[in-house]
Amino acid sequence: MYGMVNKSVQELVTINFGVDKWEAIKKKAGVTVEAFISNESYPDAMTYGLIGAATEVLGMSADEILFAFGEFWVLNTARKDYGDLLSSAGRNMPEFLDYLPTFHTRVALIFPHLKPPRFETSDRQDDRITMHYFSHRPGLSVFVRGLFSGVAKLYDTPAQITQTKFKDKGADHDEFLVCWGDAIKKQ
Ligand code: HEM
């Protein structure tokens, strides 16, 4: 994955737990890179290794870290470093979710070696949408739930995000129901 992803993990850890914890995580993961370069590619195994080491050093579960990283990615990294790109994708949360299937095509204009996730939408109503997530990368569904939660917070829209299909339990992809407005009360 591009260095910006590892860099964002680094920021999440240093802001919330301090630089010593980050150094300990890097050491445990066997990562010797001094400073990640945002637009350079690094092996996916390095990112997975850092997340794995973070669970041990911080005493948190992988799910807790992946969810927090999803929110952090949207609310800190994307908002701070790619704000224009992010805000051009929708004026509100429903518009952003409608647009998500094509979003990474635009990201790929800046990062040509991107191996993006694939999103599809269905059952769009005034107060809900079903989001389908496809990836060749395993184990990231909780990260995606954190990303959706971050998008909801970005637009100040109270939302309920429920995973309704699980690839790691045999479904052919992960599926999420995102509800807002009246649909939250009806659940
Ligand atoms: C300006 C905002 C964003 C940028 C610049 C961006 C960029 C990236 C980059 C560089 C990667 C790593 C893939 C690679 O290096 O090959 C990635 C992965 C990913 N992105 Fe985005 N992204 C943004 C917003 C979002 C949002 C809002 C979502 C979903 C709500 C999302 C979902 C994902 C997922 C799930 C992955 C993991 C890759 C996979 O599943 O295979 N991204 N993105």
PDB file of N, CA and C in Angstrom, residues 84-173:
ATOM      1  N   ASP A  84      -9.781  18.682  -0.486  1.00  0.00           N
ATOM      2  CA  ASP A  84     -10.529  19.075  -1.690  1.00  0.00           C
ATOM      3  C   ASP A  84     -11.145  17.860  -2.377  1.00  0.00           C
ATOM      4  N   LEU A  85     -10.323  16.813  -2.454  1.00  0.00           N
ATOM      5  CA  LEU A  85     -10.790  15.570  -3.073  1.00  0.00           C
ATOM      6  C   LEU A  85     -11.996  15.026  -2.304  1.00  0.00           C
ATOM      7  N   LEU A  86     -11.875  15.066  -0.994  1.00  0.00           N
ATOM      8  CA  LEU A  86     -12.931  14.532  -0.134  1.00  0.00           C
ATOM      9  C   LEU A  86     -14.214  15.358  -0.282  1.00  0.00           C
ATOM     10  N   SER A  87     -14.076  16.695  -0.226  1.00  0.00           N
ATOM     11  CA  SER A  87     -15.303  17.505  -0.253  1.00  0.00           C
ATOM     12  C   SER A  87     -15.926  17.548  -1.642  1.00  0.00           C
ATOM     13  N   SER A  88     -15.142  17.254  -2.688  1.00  0.00           N
ATOM     14  CA  SER A  88     -15.736  17.232  -4.036  1.00  0.00           C
ATOM     15  C   SER A  88     -16.587  15.987  -4.251  1.00  0.00           C
ATOM     16  N   ALA A  89     -16.531  15.055  -3.299  1.00  0.00           N
ATOM     17  CA  ALA A  89     -17.233  13.773  -3.480  1.00  0.00           C
ATOM     18  C   ALA A  89     -18.661  13.788  -2.944  1.00  0.00           C
ATOM     19  N   GLY A  90     -19.096  14.910  -2.369  1.00  0.00           N
ATOM     20  CA  GLY A  90     -20.485  14.962  -1.920  1.00  0.00           C
ATOM     21  C   GLY A  90     -20.708  16.114  -0.973  1.00  0.00           C
ATOM     22  N   ARG A  91     -21.951  16.648  -0.992  1.00  0.00           N
ATOM     23  CA  ARG A  91     -22.265  17.763  -0.085  1.00  0.00           C
ATOM     24  C   ARG A  91     -22.800  17.265   1.247  1.00  0.00           C
ATOM     25  N   ASN A  92     -23.150  15.998   1.282  1.00  0.00           N
ATOM     26  CA  ASN A  92     -23.652  15.405   2.531  1.00  0.00           C
ATOM     27  C   ASN A  92     -23.329  13.914   2.533  1.00  0.00           C
ATOM     28  N   MET A  93     -23.605  13.245   3.642  1.00  0.00           N
ATOM     29  CA  MET A  93     -23.209  11.835   3.752  1.00  0.00           C
ATOM     30  C   MET A  93     -23.861  10.930   2.690  1.00  0.00           C
ATOM     31  N   PRO A  94     -25.199  11.045   2.474  1.00  0.00           N
ATOM     32  CA  PRO A  94     -25.794  10.175   1.447  1.00  0.00           C
ATOM     33  C   PRO A  94     -25.155  10.378   0.073  1.00  0.00           C
ATOM     34  N   GLU A  95     -24.913  11.637  -0.296  1.00  0.00           N
ATOM     35  CA  GLU A  95     -24.265  11.887  -1.597  1.00  0.00           C
ATOM     36  C   GLU A  95     -22.877  11.253  -1.649  1.00  0.00           C
ATOM     37  N   PHE A  96     -22.148  11.379  -0.533  1.00  0.00           N
ATOM     38  CA  PHE A  96     -20.801  10.805  -0.502  1.00  0.00           C
ATOM     39  C   PHE A  96     -20.860   9.290  -0.697  1.00  0.00           C
ATOM     40  N   LEU A  97     -21.807   8.647  -0.024  1.00  0.00           N
ATOM     41  CA  LEU A  97     -21.911   7.186  -0.140  1.00  0.00           C
ATOM     42  C   LEU A  97     -22.334   6.782  -1.553  1.00  0.00           C
ATOM     43  N   ASP A  98     -23.251   7.563  -2.160  1.00  0.00           N
ATOM     44  CA  ASP A  98     -23.644   7.298  -3.552  1.00  0.00           C
ATOM     45  C   ASP A  98     -22.421   7.323  -4.465  1.00  0.00           C
ATOM     46  N   TYR A  99     -21.511   8.239  -4.152  1.00  0.00           N
ATOM     47  CA  TYR A  99     -20.369   8.486  -5.029  1.00  0.00           C
ATOM     48  C   TYR A  99     -19.194   7.539  -4.763  1.00  0.00           C
ATOM     49  N   LEU A 100     -19.201   6.889  -3.579  1.00  0.00           N
ATOM     50  CA  LEU A 100     -18.048   6.086  -3.170  1.00  0.00           C
ATOM     51  C   LEU A 100     -17.576   5.061  -4.220  1.00  0.00           C
ATOM     52  N   PRO A 101     -18.489   4.394  -4.961  1.00  0.00           N
ATOM     53  CA  PRO A 101     -18.008   3.422  -5.954  1.00  0.00           C
ATOM     54  C   PRO A 101     -17.036   4.011  -6.981  1.00  0.00           C
ATOM     55  N   THR A 102     -17.148   5.302  -7.294  1.00  0.00           N
ATOM     56  CA  THR A 102     -16.213   5.879  -8.272  1.00  0.00           C
ATOM     57  C   THR A 102     -15.101   6.697  -7.611  1.00  0.00           C
ATOM     58  N   PHE A 103     -15.195   6.861  -6.298  1.00  0.00           N
ATOM     59  CA  PHE A 103     -14.259   7.748  -5.609  1.00  0.00           C
ATOM     60  C   PHE A 103     -12.791   7.391  -5.847  1.00  0.00           C
ATOM     61  N   HIS A 104     -12.435   6.114  -5.679  1.00  0.00           N
ATOM     62  CA  HIS A 104     -11.017   5.748  -5.797  1.00  0.00           C
ATOM     63  C   HIS A 104     -10.478   5.838  -7.230  1.00  0.00           C
ATOM     64  N   THR A 105     -11.379   5.930  -8.204  1.00  0.00           N
ATOM     65  CA  THR A 105     -10.918   6.168  -9.580  1.00  0.00           C
ATOM     66  C   THR A 105     -10.230   7.526  -9.636  1.00  0.00           C
ATOM     67  N   ARG A 106     -10.780   8.475  -8.875  1.00  0.00           N
ATOM     68  CA  ARG A 106     -10.153   9.805  -8.818  1.00  0.00           C
ATOM     69  C   ARG A 106      -8.880   9.771  -7.989  1.00  0.00           C
ATOM     70  N   VAL A 107      -8.900   8.984  -6.911  1.00  0.00           N
ATOM     71  CA  VAL A 107      -7.690   8.836  -6.100  1.00  0.00           C
ATOM     72  C   VAL A 107      -6.565   8.254  -6.969  1.00  0.00           C
ATOM     73  N   ALA A 108      -6.942   7.333  -7.863  1.00  0.00           N
ATOM     74  CA  ALA A 108      -5.941   6.664  -8.714  1.00  0.00           C
ATOM     75  C   ALA A 108      -5.287   7.619  -9.712  1.00  0.00           C
ATOM     76  N   LEU A 109      -5.919   8.777  -9.954  1.00  0.00           N
ATOM     77  CA  LEU A 109      -5.281   9.768 -10.830  1.00  0.00           C
ATOM     78  C   LEU A 109      -4.044  10.347 -10.144  1.00  0.00           C
ATOM     79  N   ILE A 110      -4.084  10.419  -8.818  1.00  0.00           N
ATOM     80  CA  ILE A 110      -2.947  10.942  -8.060  1.00  0.00           C
ATOM     81  C   ILE A 110      -1.970   9.813  -7.707  1.00  0.00           C
ATOM     82  N   PHE A 111      -2.536   8.615  -7.471  1.00  0.00           N
ATOM     83  CA  PHE A 111      -1.708   7.472  -7.075  1.00  0.00           C
ATOM     84  C   PHE A 111      -1.886   6.352  -8.107  1.00  0.00           C
ATOM     85  N   PRO A 112      -1.091   6.377  -9.185  1.00  0.00           N
ATOM     86  CA  PRO A 112      -1.343   5.461 -10.300  1.00  0.00           C
ATOM     87  C   PRO A 112      -1.176   3.977  -9.964  1.00  0.00           C
ATOM     88  N   HIS A 113      -0.425   3.638  -8.927  1.00  0.00           N
ATOM     89  CA  HIS A 113      -0.252   2.213  -8.594  1.00  0.00           C
ATOM     90  C   HIS A 113      -1.263   1.725  -7.561  1.00  0.00           C
ATOM     91  N   LEU A 114      -2.284   2.535  -7.339  1.00  0.00           N
ATOM     92  CA  LEU A 114      -3.301   2.201  -6.341  1.00  0.00           C
ATOM     93  C   LEU A 114      -3.956   0.852  -6.652  1.00  0.00           C
ATOM     94  N   LYS A 115      -4.091   0.031  -5.622  1.00  0.00           N
ATOM     95  CA  LYS A 115      -4.922  -1.186  -5.765  1.00  0.00           C
ATOM     96  C   LYS A 115      -6.151  -0.923  -4.904  1.00  0.00           C
ATOM     97  N   PRO A 116      -7.125  -0.260  -5.476  1.00  0.00           N
ATOM     98  CA  PRO A 116      -8.227   0.277  -4.667  1.00  0.00           C
ATOM     99  C   PRO A 116      -9.225  -0.801  -4.246  1.00  0.00           C
ATOM    100  N   PRO A 117     -10.012  -0.501  -3.215  1.00  0.00           N
ATOM    101  CA  PRO A 117     -11.146  -1.375  -2.888  1.00  0.00           C
ATOM    102  C   PRO A 117     -12.228  -1.148  -3.930  1.00  0.00           C
ATOM    103  N   ARG A 118     -13.215  -2.052  -3.994  1.00  0.00           N
ATOM    104  CA  ARG A 118     -14.356  -1.816  -4.879  1.00  0.00           C
ATOM    105  C   ARG A 118     -15.613  -1.709  -4.016  1.00  0.00           C
ATOM    106  N   PHE A 119     -16.381  -0.673  -4.248  1.00  0.00           N
ATOM    107  CA  PHE A 119     -17.651  -0.508  -3.536  1.00  0.00           C
ATOM    108  C   PHE A 119     -18.794  -0.477  -4.540  1.00  0.00           C
ATOM    109  N   GLU A 120     -19.931  -1.063  -4.138  1.00  0.00           N
ATOM    110  CA  GLU A 120     -21.169  -0.924  -4.905  1.00  0.00           C
ATOM    111  C   GLU A 120     -22.271  -0.529  -3.933  1.00  0.00           C
ATOM    112  N   THR A 121     -23.320   0.073  -4.452  1.00  0.00           N
ATOM    113  CA  THR A 121     -24.441   0.443  -3.584  1.00  0.00           C
ATOM    114  C   THR A 121     -25.714  -0.225  -4.085  1.00  0.00           C
ATOM    115  N   SER A 122     -26.663  -0.432  -3.172  1.00  0.00           N
ATOM    116  CA  SER A 122     -27.985  -0.920  -3.590  1.00  0.00           C
ATOM    117  C   SER A 122     -29.021  -0.481  -2.556  1.00  0.00           C
ATOM    118  N   ASP A 123     -30.303  -0.701  -2.890  1.00  0.00           N
ATOM    119  CA  ASP A 123     -31.421  -0.406  -1.973  1.00  0.00           C
ATOM    120  C   ASP A 123     -31.345   0.990  -1.374  1.00  0.00           C
ATOM    121  N   ARG A 124     -31.006   1.973  -2.194  1.00  0.00           N
ATOM    122  CA  ARG A 124     -30.900   3.349  -1.698  1.00  0.00           C
ATOM    123  C   ARG A 124     -32.296   3.895  -1.438  1.00  0.00           C
ATOM    124  N   GLN A 125     -32.513   4.369  -0.227  1.00  0.00           N
ATOM    125  CA  GLN A 125     -33.766   5.054   0.112  1.00  0.00           C
ATOM    126  C   GLN A 125     -33.420   6.404   0.711  1.00  0.00           C
ATOM    127  N   ASP A 126     -34.435   7.157   1.142  1.00  0.00           N
ATOM    128  CA  ASP A 126     -34.175   8.502   1.682  1.00  0.00           C
ATOM    129  C   ASP A 126     -33.325   8.466   2.940  1.00  0.00           C
ATOM    130  N   ASP A 127     -33.394   7.338   3.658  1.00  0.00           N
ATOM    131  CA  ASP A 127     -32.726   7.298   4.959  1.00  0.00           C
ATOM    132  C   ASP A 127     -31.856   6.051   5.153  1.00  0.00           C
ATOM    133  N   ARG A 128     -31.511   5.387   4.072  1.00  0.00           N
ATOM    134  CA  ARG A 128     -30.642   4.204   4.191  1.00  0.00           C
ATOM    135  C   ARG A 128     -30.024   3.821   2.852  1.00  0.00           C
ATOM    136  N   ILE A 129     -28.949   3.063   2.945  1.00  0.00           N
ATOM    137  CA  ILE A 129     -28.295   2.560   1.729  1.00  0.00           C
ATOM    138  C   ILE A 129     -27.546   1.279   2.102  1.00  0.00           C
ATOM    139  N   THR A 130     -27.480   0.351   1.179  1.00  0.00           N
ATOM    140  CA  THR A 130     -26.668  -0.846   1.399  1.00  0.00           C
ATOM    141  C   THR A 130     -25.359  -0.670   0.642  1.00  0.00           C
ATOM    142  N   MET A 131     -24.257  -0.862   1.359  1.00  0.00           N
ATOM    143  CA  MET A 131     -22.929  -0.692   0.770  1.00  0.00           C
ATOM    144  C   MET A 131     -22.275  -2.068   0.646  1.00  0.00           C
ATOM    145  N   HIS A 132     -21.774  -2.378  -0.554  1.00  0.00           N
ATOM    146  CA  HIS A 132     -21.096  -3.652  -0.795  1.00  0.00           C
ATOM    147  C   HIS A 132     -19.608  -3.373  -0.954  1.00  0.00           C
ATOM    148  N   TYR A 133     -18.805  -4.150  -0.241  1.00  0.00           N
ATOM    149  CA  TYR A 133     -17.352  -3.931  -0.247  1.00  0.00           C
ATOM    150  C   TYR A 133     -16.647  -5.184  -0.745  1.00  0.00           C
ATOM    151  N   PHE A 134     -15.839  -5.014  -1.795  1.00  0.00           N
ATOM    152  CA  PHE A 134     -15.080  -6.122  -2.382  1.00  0.00           C
ATOM    153  C   PHE A 134     -13.599  -5.775  -2.318  1.00  0.00           C
ATOM    154  N   SER A 135     -12.783  -6.748  -1.916  1.00  0.00           N
ATOM    155  CA  SER A 135     -11.343  -6.491  -1.910  1.00  0.00           C
ATOM    156  C   SER A 135     -10.594  -7.798  -1.982  1.00  0.00           C
ATOM    157  N   HIS A 136      -9.402  -7.745  -2.573  1.00  0.00           N
ATOM    158  CA  HIS A 136      -8.558  -8.944  -2.527  1.00  0.00           C
ATOM    159  C   HIS A 136      -7.778  -8.972  -1.214  1.00  0.00           C
ATOM    160  N   ARG A 137      -7.871  -7.892  -0.426  1.00  0.00           N
ATOM    161  CA  ARG A 137      -7.155  -7.852   0.855  1.00  0.00           C
ATOM    162  C   ARG A 137      -8.068  -8.406   1.961  1.00  0.00           C
ATOM    163  N   PRO A 138      -7.531  -9.318   2.772  1.00  0.00           N
ATOM    164  CA  PRO A 138      -8.383  -9.908   3.813  1.00  0.00           C
ATOM    165  C   PRO A 138      -8.466  -9.052   5.080  1.00  0.00           C
ATOM    166  N   GLY A 139      -9.505  -9.286   5.857  1.00  0.00           N
ATOM    167  CA  GLY A 139      -9.538  -8.818   7.256  1.00  0.00           C
ATOM    168  C   GLY A 139      -9.769  -7.334   7.469  1.00  0.00           C
ATOM    169  N   LEU A 140     -10.315  -6.626   6.478  1.00  0.00           N
ATOM    170  CA  LEU A 140     -10.430  -5.177   6.638  1.00  0.00           C
ATOM    171  C   LEU A 140     -11.869  -4.687   6.860  1.00  0.00           C
ATOM    172  N   SER A 141     -12.822  -5.615   7.094  1.00  0.00           N
ATOM    173  CA  SER A 141     -14.220  -5.170   7.173  1.00  0.00           C
ATOM    174  C   SER A 141     -14.460  -4.218   8.356  1.00  0.00           C
ATOM    175  N   VAL A 142     -13.767  -4.434   9.465  1.00  0.00           N
ATOM    176  CA  VAL A 142     -13.957  -3.530  10.611  1.00  0.00           C
ATOM    177  C   VAL A 142     -13.350  -2.153  10.312  1.00  0.00           C
ATOM    178  N   PHE A 143     -12.272  -2.154   9.553  1.00  0.00           N
ATOM    179  CA  PHE A 143     -11.694  -0.893   9.075  1.00  0.00           C
ATOM    180  C   PHE A 143     -12.749  -0.140   8.246  1.00  0.00           C
ATOM    181  N   VAL A 144     -13.443  -0.857   7.390  1.00  0.00           N
ATOM    182  CA  VAL A 144     -14.469  -0.232   6.540  1.00  0.00           C
ATOM    183  C   VAL A 144     -15.612   0.329   7.403  1.00  0.00           C
ATOM    184  N   ARG A 145     -16.012  -0.409   8.451  1.00  0.00           N
ATOM    185  CA  ARG A 145     -17.054   0.102   9.355  1.00  0.00           C
ATOM    186  C   ARG A 145     -16.570   1.401  10.007  1.00  0.00           C
ATOM    187  N   GLY A 146     -15.296   1.437  10.380  1.00  0.00           N
ATOM    188  CA  GLY A 146     -14.714   2.661  10.956  1.00  0.00           C
ATOM    189  C   GLY A 146     -14.694   3.800   9.938  1.00  0.00           C
ATOM    190  N   LEU A 147     -14.408   3.461   8.684  1.00  0.00           N
ATOM    191  CA  LEU A 147     -14.422   4.484   7.626  1.00  0.00           C
ATOM    192  C   LEU A 147     -15.821   5.083   7.473  1.00  0.00           C
ATOM    193  N   PHE A 148     -16.853   4.220   7.435  1.00  0.00           N
ATOM    194  CA  PHE A 148     -18.228   4.726   7.306  1.00  0.00           C
ATOM    195  C   PHE A 148     -18.588   5.602   8.503  1.00  0.00           C
ATOM    196  N   SER A 149     -18.153   5.163   9.686  1.00  0.00           N
ATOM    197  CA  SER A 149     -18.420   5.948  10.888  1.00  0.00           C
ATOM    198  C   SER A 149     -17.724   7.310  10.786  1.00  0.00           C
ATOM    199  N   GLY A 150     -16.514   7.317  10.265  1.00  0.00           N
ATOM    200  CA  GLY A 150     -15.781   8.572  10.066  1.00  0.00           C
ATOM    201  C   GLY A 150     -16.491   9.480   9.069  1.00  0.00           C
ATOM    202  N   VAL A 151     -17.016   8.893   8.002  1.00  0.00           N
ATOM    203  CA  VAL A 151     -17.736   9.695   6.997  1.00  0.00           C
ATOM    204  C   VAL A 151     -18.979  10.316   7.641  1.00  0.00           C
ATOM    205  N   ALA A 152     -19.700   9.537   8.454  1.00  0.00           N
ATOM    206  CA  ALA A 152     -20.892  10.062   9.130  1.00  0.00           C
ATOM    207  C   ALA A 152     -20.509  11.238  10.037  1.00  0.00           C
ATOM    208  N   LYS A 153     -19.410  11.095  10.764  1.00  0.00           N
ATOM    209  CA  LYS A 153     -18.963  12.188  11.651  1.00  0.00           C
ATOM    210  C   LYS A 153     -18.485  13.388  10.843  1.00  0.00           C
ATOM    211  N   LEU A 154     -17.836  13.129   9.722  1.00  0.00           N
ATOM    212  CA  LEU A 154     -17.360  14.213   8.859  1.00  0.00           C
ATOM    213  C   LEU A 154     -18.513  15.125   8.461  1.00  0.00           C
ATOM    214  N   TYR A 155     -19.667  14.508   8.186  1.00  0.00           N
ATOM    215  CA  TYR A 155     -20.830  15.285   7.755  1.00  0.00           C
ATOM    216  C   TYR A 155     -21.808  15.561   8.902  1.00  0.00           C
ATOM    217  N   ASP A 156     -21.359  15.325  10.151  1.00  0.00           N
ATOM    218  CA  ASP A 156     -22.223  15.569  11.322  1.00  0.00           C
ATOM    219  C   ASP A 156     -23.578  14.899  11.189  1.00  0.00           C
ATOM    220  N   THR A 157     -23.584  13.687  10.680  1.00  0.00           N
ATOM    221  CA  THR A 157     -24.843  12.979  10.465  1.00  0.00           C
ATOM    222  C   THR A 157     -24.894  11.740  11.346  1.00  0.00           C
ATOM    223  N   PRO A 158     -25.747  11.739  12.382  1.00  0.00           N
ATOM    224  CA  PRO A 158     -25.855  10.530  13.186  1.00  0.00           C
ATOM    225  C   PRO A 158     -26.255   9.352  12.290  1.00  0.00           C
ATOM    226  N   ALA A 159     -25.521   8.265  12.368  1.00  0.00           N
ATOM    227  CA  ALA A 159     -25.795   7.130  11.481  1.00  0.00           C
ATOM    228  C   ALA A 159     -25.586   5.830  12.236  1.00  0.00           C
ATOM    229  N   GLN A 160     -26.277   4.803  11.751  1.00  0.00           N
ATOM    230  CA  GLN A 160     -26.119   3.469  12.322  1.00  0.00           C
ATOM    231  C   GLN A 160     -25.525   2.584  11.226  1.00  0.00           C
ATOM    232  N   ILE A 161     -24.411   1.945  11.538  1.00  0.00           N
ATOM    233  CA  ILE A 161     -23.731   1.139  10.532  1.00  0.00           C
ATOM    234  C   ILE A 161     -23.709  -0.308  11.008  1.00  0.00           C
ATOM    235  N   THR A 162     -24.347  -1.169  10.236  1.00  0.00           N
ATOM    236  CA  THR A 162     -24.436  -2.573  10.639  1.00  0.00           C
ATOM    237  C   THR A 162     -23.868  -3.442   9.530  1.00  0.00           C
ATOM    238  N   GLN A 163     -22.951  -4.325   9.886  1.00  0.00           N
ATOM    239  CA  GLN A 163     -22.467  -5.254   8.861  1.00  0.00           C
ATOM    240  C   GLN A 163     -23.490  -6.382   8.719  1.00  0.00           C
ATOM    241  N   THR A 164     -23.952  -6.622   7.494  1.00  0.00           N
ATOM    242  CA  THR A 164     -25.031  -7.583   7.279  1.00  0.00           C
ATOM    243  C   THR A 164     -24.573  -8.848   6.551  1.00  0.00           C
ATOM    244  N   LYS A 165     -23.398  -8.809   5.908  1.00  0.00           N
ATOM    245  CA  LYS A 165     -22.821 -10.020   5.305  1.00  0.00           C
ATOM    246  C   LYS A 165     -21.329 -10.007   5.571  1.00  0.00           C
ATOM    247  N   PHE A 166     -20.781 -11.184   5.821  1.00  0.00           N
ATOM    248  CA  PHE A 166     -19.383 -11.286   6.240  1.00  0.00           C
ATOM    249  C   PHE A 166     -18.616 -12.210   5.299  1.00  0.00           C
ATOM    250  N   LYS A 167     -17.593 -11.674   4.660  1.00  0.00           N
ATOM    251  CA  LYS A 167     -16.782 -12.509   3.763  1.00  0.00           C
ATOM    252  C   LYS A 167     -16.058 -13.605   4.553  1.00  0.00           C
ATOM    253  N   ASP A 168     -15.595 -13.258   5.770  1.00  0.00           N
ATOM    254  CA  ASP A 168     -14.854 -14.274   6.530  1.00  0.00           C
ATOM    255  C   ASP A 168     -15.770 -15.345   7.130  1.00  0.00           C
ATOM    256  N   LYS A 169     -17.092 -15.210   6.903  1.00  0.00           N
ATOM    257  CA  LYS A 169     -18.004 -16.297   7.304  1.00  0.00           C
ATOM    258  C   LYS A 169     -18.632 -16.947   6.072  1.00  0.00           C
ATOM    259  N   GLY A 170     -18.013 -16.761   4.910  1.00  0.00           N
ATOM    260  CA  GLY A 170     -18.442 -17.490   3.719  1.00  0.00           C
ATOM    261  C   GLY A 170     -19.196 -16.687   2.676  1.00  0.00           C
ATOM    262  N   ALA A 171     -19.620 -15.463   2.981  1.00  0.00           N
ATOM    263  CA  ALA A 171     -20.298 -14.644   1.960  1.00  0.00           C
ATOM    264  C   ALA A 171     -19.267 -14.255   0.896  1.00  0.00           C
ATOM    265  N   ASP A 172     -19.771 -13.912  -0.324  1.00  0.00           N
ATOM    266  CA  ASP A 172     -18.744 -13.622  -1.339  1.00  0.00           C
ATOM    267  C   ASP A 172     -18.177 -12.208  -1.217  1.00  0.00           C
ATOM    268  N   HIS A 173     -18.822 -11.371  -0.399  1.00  0.00           N
ATOM    269  CA  HIS A 173     -18.227 -10.076  -0.082  1.00  0.00           C
ATOM    270  C   HIS A 173     -18.856  -9.554   1.208  1.00  0.00           C
TER     271      HIS A 173
END
